[in-house]
């Protein structure tokens, strides 16, 4: 889909890998010490509707720490903060449309939507296109999470197959011995297999 570039896009801040530092995609290395929790690798491809990889896409993620708490001024969940975990990462897709994060498995958290409401563990994803005015936002979930059938946000996606596409795939080949569990999650921008966006 081609949209005309207006003055906003042409004169806006430029995206590029020059602004990304080495630790931006490794959320376990951003502080002096290592964060608590299960270390995980999250990787995948950003794809167009016909399966073509989309390079140079800025991906930003944010998530809770292992205890289910965000580092945010409006966070009220009485779970411990982790001094070694901010829960924010950035990466740019390579020529094959691939991204890769190292992080900590996020925890479930209560959100007060209804009685005993808990969000399943998830990682928020934001994708920028060729300008800050082109942005897609979604959430990645984890396989086998008992909270998924109960979550109104996950279930706001009406199509069962589209919901399943929001769940990462546990990959034993991506998993690194003595180090980290591996999860694969592709993001499809449009078409019949498109990722559900918010
Ligand atoms: Fe969240």
CSV table of N, CA and C in Angstrom, one decimal, residues 27-123:
chain,number,residue,atom,x,y,z
A,27,UNK,N,17.9,-6.8,26.9
A,27,UNK,CA,17.4,-6.1,28.1
A,27,UNK,C,18.0,-6.7,29.4
A,28,UNK,N,18.9,-7.7,29.3
A,28,UNK,CA,19.5,-8.2,30.4
A,28,UNK,C,20.9,-7.6,30.7
A,29,UNK,N,21.3,-6.7,29.7
A,29,UNK,CA,22.6,-6.1,29.8
A,29,UNK,C,22.6,-4.6,30.0
A,30,UNK,N,21.4,-4.0,30.3
A,30,UNK,CA,21.3,-2.5,30.3
A,30,UNK,C,21.7,-1.9,31.6
A,31,UNK,N,21.9,-2.7,32.7
A,31,UNK,CA,22.3,-2.2,34.0
A,31,UNK,C,23.6,-2.9,34.4
A,32,UNK,N,24.0,-2.5,35.6
A,32,UNK,CA,25.3,-3.1,36.1
A,32,UNK,C,25.2,-4.6,36.3
A,33,UNK,N,24.0,-5.0,36.9
A,33,UNK,CA,23.9,-6.4,37.3
A,33,UNK,C,22.9,-7.1,36.3
A,34,UNK,N,22.7,-8.4,36.6
A,34,UNK,CA,21.8,-9.1,35.7
A,34,UNK,C,20.4,-9.2,36.4
A,35,UNK,N,19.3,-9.0,35.6
A,35,UNK,CA,18.0,-9.1,36.2
A,35,UNK,C,17.6,-10.4,36.6
A,36,UNK,N,16.6,-10.5,37.6
A,36,UNK,CA,16.0,-11.7,38.0
A,36,UNK,C,15.1,-12.3,37.0
A,37,UNK,N,15.0,-13.6,36.9
A,37,UNK,CA,14.0,-14.3,36.1
A,37,UNK,C,14.6,-15.2,35.0
A,38,UNK,N,13.7,-15.7,34.2
A,38,UNK,CA,14.1,-16.7,33.2
A,38,UNK,C,14.5,-15.9,31.9
A,39,UNK,N,15.8,-16.1,31.6
A,39,UNK,CA,16.3,-15.5,30.4
A,39,UNK,C,15.7,-16.1,29.1
A,40,UNK,N,15.3,-15.3,28.2
A,40,UNK,CA,14.7,-15.8,26.9
A,40,UNK,C,15.3,-15.0,25.7
A,41,UNK,N,15.2,-15.7,24.6
A,41,UNK,CA,15.6,-15.0,23.3
A,41,UNK,C,14.2,-14.9,22.5
A,42,UNK,N,13.9,-13.8,22.0
A,42,UNK,CA,12.8,-13.6,21.2
A,42,UNK,C,13.2,-13.1,19.9
A,43,UNK,N,12.9,-13.9,18.8
A,43,UNK,CA,13.4,-13.5,17.5
A,43,UNK,C,12.3,-13.8,16.5
A,44,UNK,N,12.4,-13.2,15.3
A,44,UNK,CA,11.5,-13.5,14.2
A,44,UNK,C,11.7,-12.6,13.1
A,45,UNK,N,10.8,-12.7,12.1
A,45,UNK,CA,10.9,-11.8,10.9
A,45,UNK,C,9.7,-10.9,10.8
A,46,UNK,N,10.0,-9.7,10.3
A,46,UNK,CA,8.9,-8.9,9.9
A,46,UNK,C,8.7,-9.1,8.4
A,47,UNK,N,7.4,-9.5,8.0
A,47,UNK,CA,7.1,-9.9,6.7
A,47,UNK,C,6.0,-9.1,6.1
A,48,UNK,N,6.1,-8.9,4.7
A,48,UNK,CA,5.0,-8.2,4.0
A,48,UNK,C,3.9,-9.3,3.7
A,49,UNK,N,2.9,-8.8,3.0
A,49,UNK,CA,1.7,-9.7,2.8
A,49,UNK,C,2.1,-10.9,1.9
A,50,UNK,N,3.1,-10.8,1.0
A,50,UNK,CA,3.5,-11.9,0.2
A,50,UNK,C,4.7,-12.6,0.7
A,51,UNK,N,5.0,-12.5,2.0
A,51,UNK,CA,6.1,-13.2,2.6
A,51,UNK,C,7.5,-12.5,2.4
A,52,UNK,N,7.5,-11.4,1.8
A,52,UNK,CA,8.8,-10.7,1.6
A,52,UNK,C,9.2,-10.1,2.9
A,53,UNK,N,10.5,-10.3,3.3
A,53,UNK,CA,11.0,-9.7,4.5
A,53,UNK,C,11.0,-8.2,4.4
A,54,UNK,N,10.8,-7.5,5.6
A,54,UNK,CA,10.8,-6.1,5.6
A,54,UNK,C,12.0,-5.6,6.4
A,55,UNK,N,13.1,-5.1,5.8
A,55,UNK,CA,14.3,-4.7,6.5
A,55,UNK,C,14.1,-3.3,7.0
A,56,UNK,N,15.0,-2.9,7.9
A,56,UNK,CA,15.1,-1.5,8.4
A,56,UNK,C,13.9,-1.1,9.1
A,57,UNK,N,13.2,-2.0,9.8
A,57,UNK,CA,12.0,-1.6,10.6
A,57,UNK,C,12.5,-1.5,12.0
A,58,UNK,N,12.2,-0.3,12.6
A,58,UNK,CA,12.5,-0.1,14.0
A,58,UNK,C,11.4,-0.7,14.9
A,59,UNK,N,11.9,-1.7,15.7
A,59,UNK,CA,11.0,-2.4,16.6
A,59,UNK,C,11.3,-1.9,18.0
A,60,UNK,N,10.3,-1.5,18.8
A,60,UNK,CA,10.5,-1.2,20.2
A,60,UNK,C,9.6,-2.1,21.0
A,61,UNK,N,10.1,-2.6,22.1
A,61,UNK,CA,9.3,-3.5,23.0
A,61,UNK,C,9.3,-2.9,24.4
A,62,UNK,N,8.3,-3.2,25.1
A,62,UNK,CA,8.2,-2.9,26.5
A,62,UNK,C,7.4,-4.0,27.2
A,63,UNK,N,7.8,-4.3,28.5
A,63,UNK,CA,7.3,-5.4,29.2
A,63,UNK,C,7.5,-5.3,30.7
A,64,UNK,N,6.8,-6.2,31.4
A,64,UNK,CA,7.0,-6.2,32.9
A,64,UNK,C,8.3,-6.9,33.2
A,65,UNK,N,8.8,-6.8,34.4
A,65,UNK,CA,9.9,-7.7,34.8
A,65,UNK,C,9.3,-9.1,35.2
A,66,UNK,N,10.2,-9.9,35.7
A,66,UNK,CA,9.8,-11.3,36.0
A,66,UNK,C,8.6,-11.4,37.0
A,67,UNK,N,8.5,-10.4,37.8
A,67,UNK,CA,7.4,-10.4,38.9
A,67,UNK,C,6.1,-9.8,38.4
A,68,UNK,N,6.1,-9.4,37.1
A,68,UNK,CA,4.9,-8.8,36.6
A,68,UNK,C,4.7,-7.3,36.8
A,69,UNK,N,5.8,-6.6,37.1
A,69,UNK,CA,5.7,-5.2,37.3
A,69,UNK,C,6.4,-4.4,36.3
A,70,UNK,N,5.7,-3.3,35.8
A,70,UNK,CA,6.3,-2.4,34.9
A,70,UNK,C,7.1,-1.3,35.7
A,71,UNK,N,8.2,-0.8,35.1
A,71,UNK,CA,8.8,0.4,35.7
A,71,UNK,C,8.1,1.6,35.1
A,72,UNK,N,7.1,2.0,35.8
A,72,UNK,CA,6.3,3.2,35.3
A,72,UNK,C,5.7,3.9,36.5
A,73,UNK,N,5.6,5.2,36.4
A,73,UNK,CA,5.1,6.0,37.5
A,73,UNK,C,3.6,5.7,37.9
A,74,UNK,N,2.8,5.2,36.9
A,74,UNK,CA,1.4,4.9,37.2
A,74,UNK,C,1.2,3.4,37.5
A,75,UNK,N,2.3,2.7,37.6
A,75,UNK,CA,2.2,1.2,38.0
A,75,UNK,C,1.8,1.1,39.4
A,76,UNK,N,0.7,0.3,39.7
A,76,UNK,CA,0.3,0.1,41.1
A,76,UNK,C,0.5,-1.3,41.6
A,77,UNK,N,0.9,-2.2,40.8
A,77,UNK,CA,1.0,-3.6,41.2
A,77,UNK,C,2.1,-3.7,42.3
A,78,UNK,N,1.7,-4.2,43.5
A,78,UNK,CA,2.6,-4.3,44.5
A,78,UNK,C,3.6,-5.5,44.4
A,79,UNK,N,4.2,-5.6,43.3
A,79,UNK,CA,5.3,-6.6,43.0
A,79,UNK,C,6.6,-5.9,43.0
A,80,UNK,N,7.7,-6.6,43.3
A,80,UNK,CA,9.0,-5.9,43.4
A,80,UNK,C,9.5,-5.4,42.1
A,81,UNK,N,10.1,-4.2,42.1
A,81,UNK,CA,10.9,-3.7,41.0
A,81,UNK,C,12.2,-4.5,41.0
A,82,UNK,N,12.8,-4.5,39.8
A,82,UNK,CA,14.1,-5.1,39.7
A,82,UNK,C,15.1,-4.0,39.3
A,83,UNK,N,16.0,-3.7,40.2
A,83,UNK,CA,17.0,-2.6,39.9
A,83,UNK,C,17.8,-2.9,38.6
A,84,UNK,N,17.8,-4.1,38.1
A,84,UNK,CA,18.6,-4.4,36.9
A,84,UNK,C,17.7,-4.6,35.7
A,85,UNK,N,16.5,-4.2,35.7
A,85,UNK,CA,15.6,-4.4,34.6
A,85,UNK,C,14.7,-3.3,34.3
A,86,UNK,N,14.8,-2.7,33.2
A,86,UNK,CA,13.9,-1.6,32.8
A,86,UNK,C,12.7,-2.0,31.9
A,87,UNK,N,12.9,-3.1,31.2
A,87,UNK,CA,11.8,-3.7,30.4
A,87,UNK,C,11.6,-2.9,29.1
A,88,UNK,N,12.6,-2.3,28.5
A,88,UNK,CA,12.4,-1.5,27.3
A,88,UNK,C,13.6,-1.9,26.4
A,89,UNK,N,13.2,-2.2,25.1
A,89,UNK,CA,14.3,-2.6,24.1
A,89,UNK,C,14.0,-2.0,22.8
A,90,UNK,N,15.0,-2.0,21.9
A,90,UNK,CA,14.9,-1.5,20.6
A,90,UNK,C,15.8,-2.4,19.7
A,91,UNK,N,15.3,-2.6,18.5
A,91,UNK,CA,16.1,-3.3,17.4
A,91,UNK,C,15.6,-2.8,16.1
A,92,UNK,N,16.5,-3.0,15.1
A,92,UNK,CA,16.1,-2.7,13.7
A,92,UNK,C,16.3,-4.0,12.9
A,93,UNK,N,15.3,-4.3,12.1
A,93,UNK,CA,15.3,-5.6,11.3
A,93,UNK,C,16.5,-5.5,10.3
A,94,UNK,N,17.1,-6.7,10.1
A,94,UNK,CA,18.3,-6.7,9.2
A,94,UNK,C,17.8,-6.9,7.8
A,95,UNK,N,18.7,-7.2,6.9
A,95,UNK,CA,18.3,-7.3,5.4
A,95,UNK,C,17.3,-8.5,5.2
A,96,UNK,N,17.3,-9.5,6.1
A,96,UNK,CA,16.3,-10.5,6.0
A,96,UNK,C,15.1,-10.3,6.8
A,97,UNK,N,14.9,-9.0,7.3
A,97,UNK,CA,13.7,-8.7,8.0
A,97,UNK,C,13.7,-9.2,9.5
A,98,UNK,N,14.9,-9.7,9.9
A,98,UNK,CA,14.9,-10.4,11.2
A,98,UNK,C,15.2,-9.4,12.3
A,99,UNK,N,14.6,-9.7,13.5
A,99,UNK,CA,15.0,-9.0,14.7
A,99,UNK,C,15.3,-10.0,15.8
A,100,UNK,N,16.0,-9.6,16.8
A,100,UNK,CA,16.4,-10.5,17.9
A,100,UNK,C,16.5,-9.7,19.2
A,101,UNK,N,15.8,-10.2,20.2
A,101,UNK,CA,15.9,-9.6,21.5
A,101,UNK,C,16.4,-10.7,22.5
A,102,UNK,N,17.2,-10.3,23.5
A,102,UNK,CA,17.4,-11.1,24.7
A,102,UNK,C,16.7,-10.4,25.8
A,103,UNK,N,15.9,-11.1,26.6
A,103,UNK,CA,15.2,-10.4,27.7
A,103,UNK,C,14.9,-11.4,28.8
A,104,UNK,N,14.0,-11.1,29.7
A,104,UNK,CA,13.5,-11.9,30.8
A,104,UNK,C,12.1,-12.2,30.5
A,105,UNK,N,11.7,-13.4,30.8
A,105,UNK,CA,10.2,-13.8,30.6
A,105,UNK,C,9.4,-12.9,31.5
A,106,UNK,N,8.4,-12.1,30.9
A,106,UNK,CA,7.6,-11.2,31.7
A,106,UNK,C,6.6,-12.0,32.6
A,107,UNK,N,6.2,-11.4,33.7
A,107,UNK,CA,5.2,-12.0,34.5
A,107,UNK,C,3.8,-11.6,34.2
A,108,UNK,N,2.8,-12.3,34.7
A,108,UNK,CA,1.4,-11.9,34.6
A,108,UNK,C,1.2,-10.8,35.6
A,109,UNK,N,0.2,-9.9,35.3
A,109,UNK,CA,-0.1,-8.8,36.3
A,109,UNK,C,-1.6,-8.6,36.4
A,110,UNK,N,-2.1,-8.1,37.5
A,110,UNK,CA,-3.5,-7.8,37.7
A,110,UNK,C,-3.7,-6.4,37.1
A,111,UNK,N,-4.9,-6.2,36.5
A,111,UNK,CA,-5.1,-4.9,35.8
A,111,UNK,C,-6.5,-4.3,36.1
A,112,UNK,N,-7.2,-4.9,37.0
A,112,UNK,CA,-8.4,-4.3,37.6
A,112,UNK,C,-9.6,-4.1,36.6
A,113,UNK,N,-9.5,-4.8,35.5
A,113,UNK,CA,-10.6,-4.6,34.5
A,113,UNK,C,-11.9,-5.3,35.0
A,114,UNK,N,-11.8,-6.4,35.7
A,114,UNK,CA,-12.9,-7.0,36.3
A,114,UNK,C,-12.4,-7.8,37.5
A,115,UNK,N,-13.2,-8.5,38.3
A,115,UNK,CA,-12.8,-9.2,39.4
A,115,UNK,C,-11.7,-10.2,39.1
A,116,UNK,N,-10.6,-10.2,39.8
A,116,UNK,CA,-9.5,-11.2,39.6
A,116,UNK,C,-9.0,-11.2,38.1
A,117,UNK,N,-8.9,-10.0,37.6
A,117,UNK,CA,-8.4,-9.9,36.2
A,117,UNK,C,-6.9,-9.9,36.1
A,118,UNK,N,-6.3,-10.8,35.4
A,118,UNK,CA,-4.8,-10.9,35.3
A,118,UNK,C,-4.5,-10.9,33.8
A,119,UNK,N,-3.6,-10.1,33.4
A,119,UNK,CA,-3.1,-10.2,32.0
A,119,UNK,C,-2.2,-11.4,31.8
A,120,UNK,N,-2.3,-12.2,30.8
A,120,UNK,CA,-1.3,-13.2,30.5
A,120,UNK,C,0.0,-12.5,30.2
A,121,UNK,N,1.1,-13.2,30.5
A,121,UNK,CA,2.4,-12.7,30.2
A,121,UNK,C,2.5,-12.3,28.7
A,122,UNK,N,3.0,-11.1,28.5
A,122,UNK,CA,3.1,-10.6,27.1
A,122,UNK,C,4.2,-9.6,26.9
A,123,UNK,N,4.6,-9.4,25.7
A,123,UNK,CA,5.6,-8.3,25.4
A,123,UNK,C,4.9,-7.4,24.4
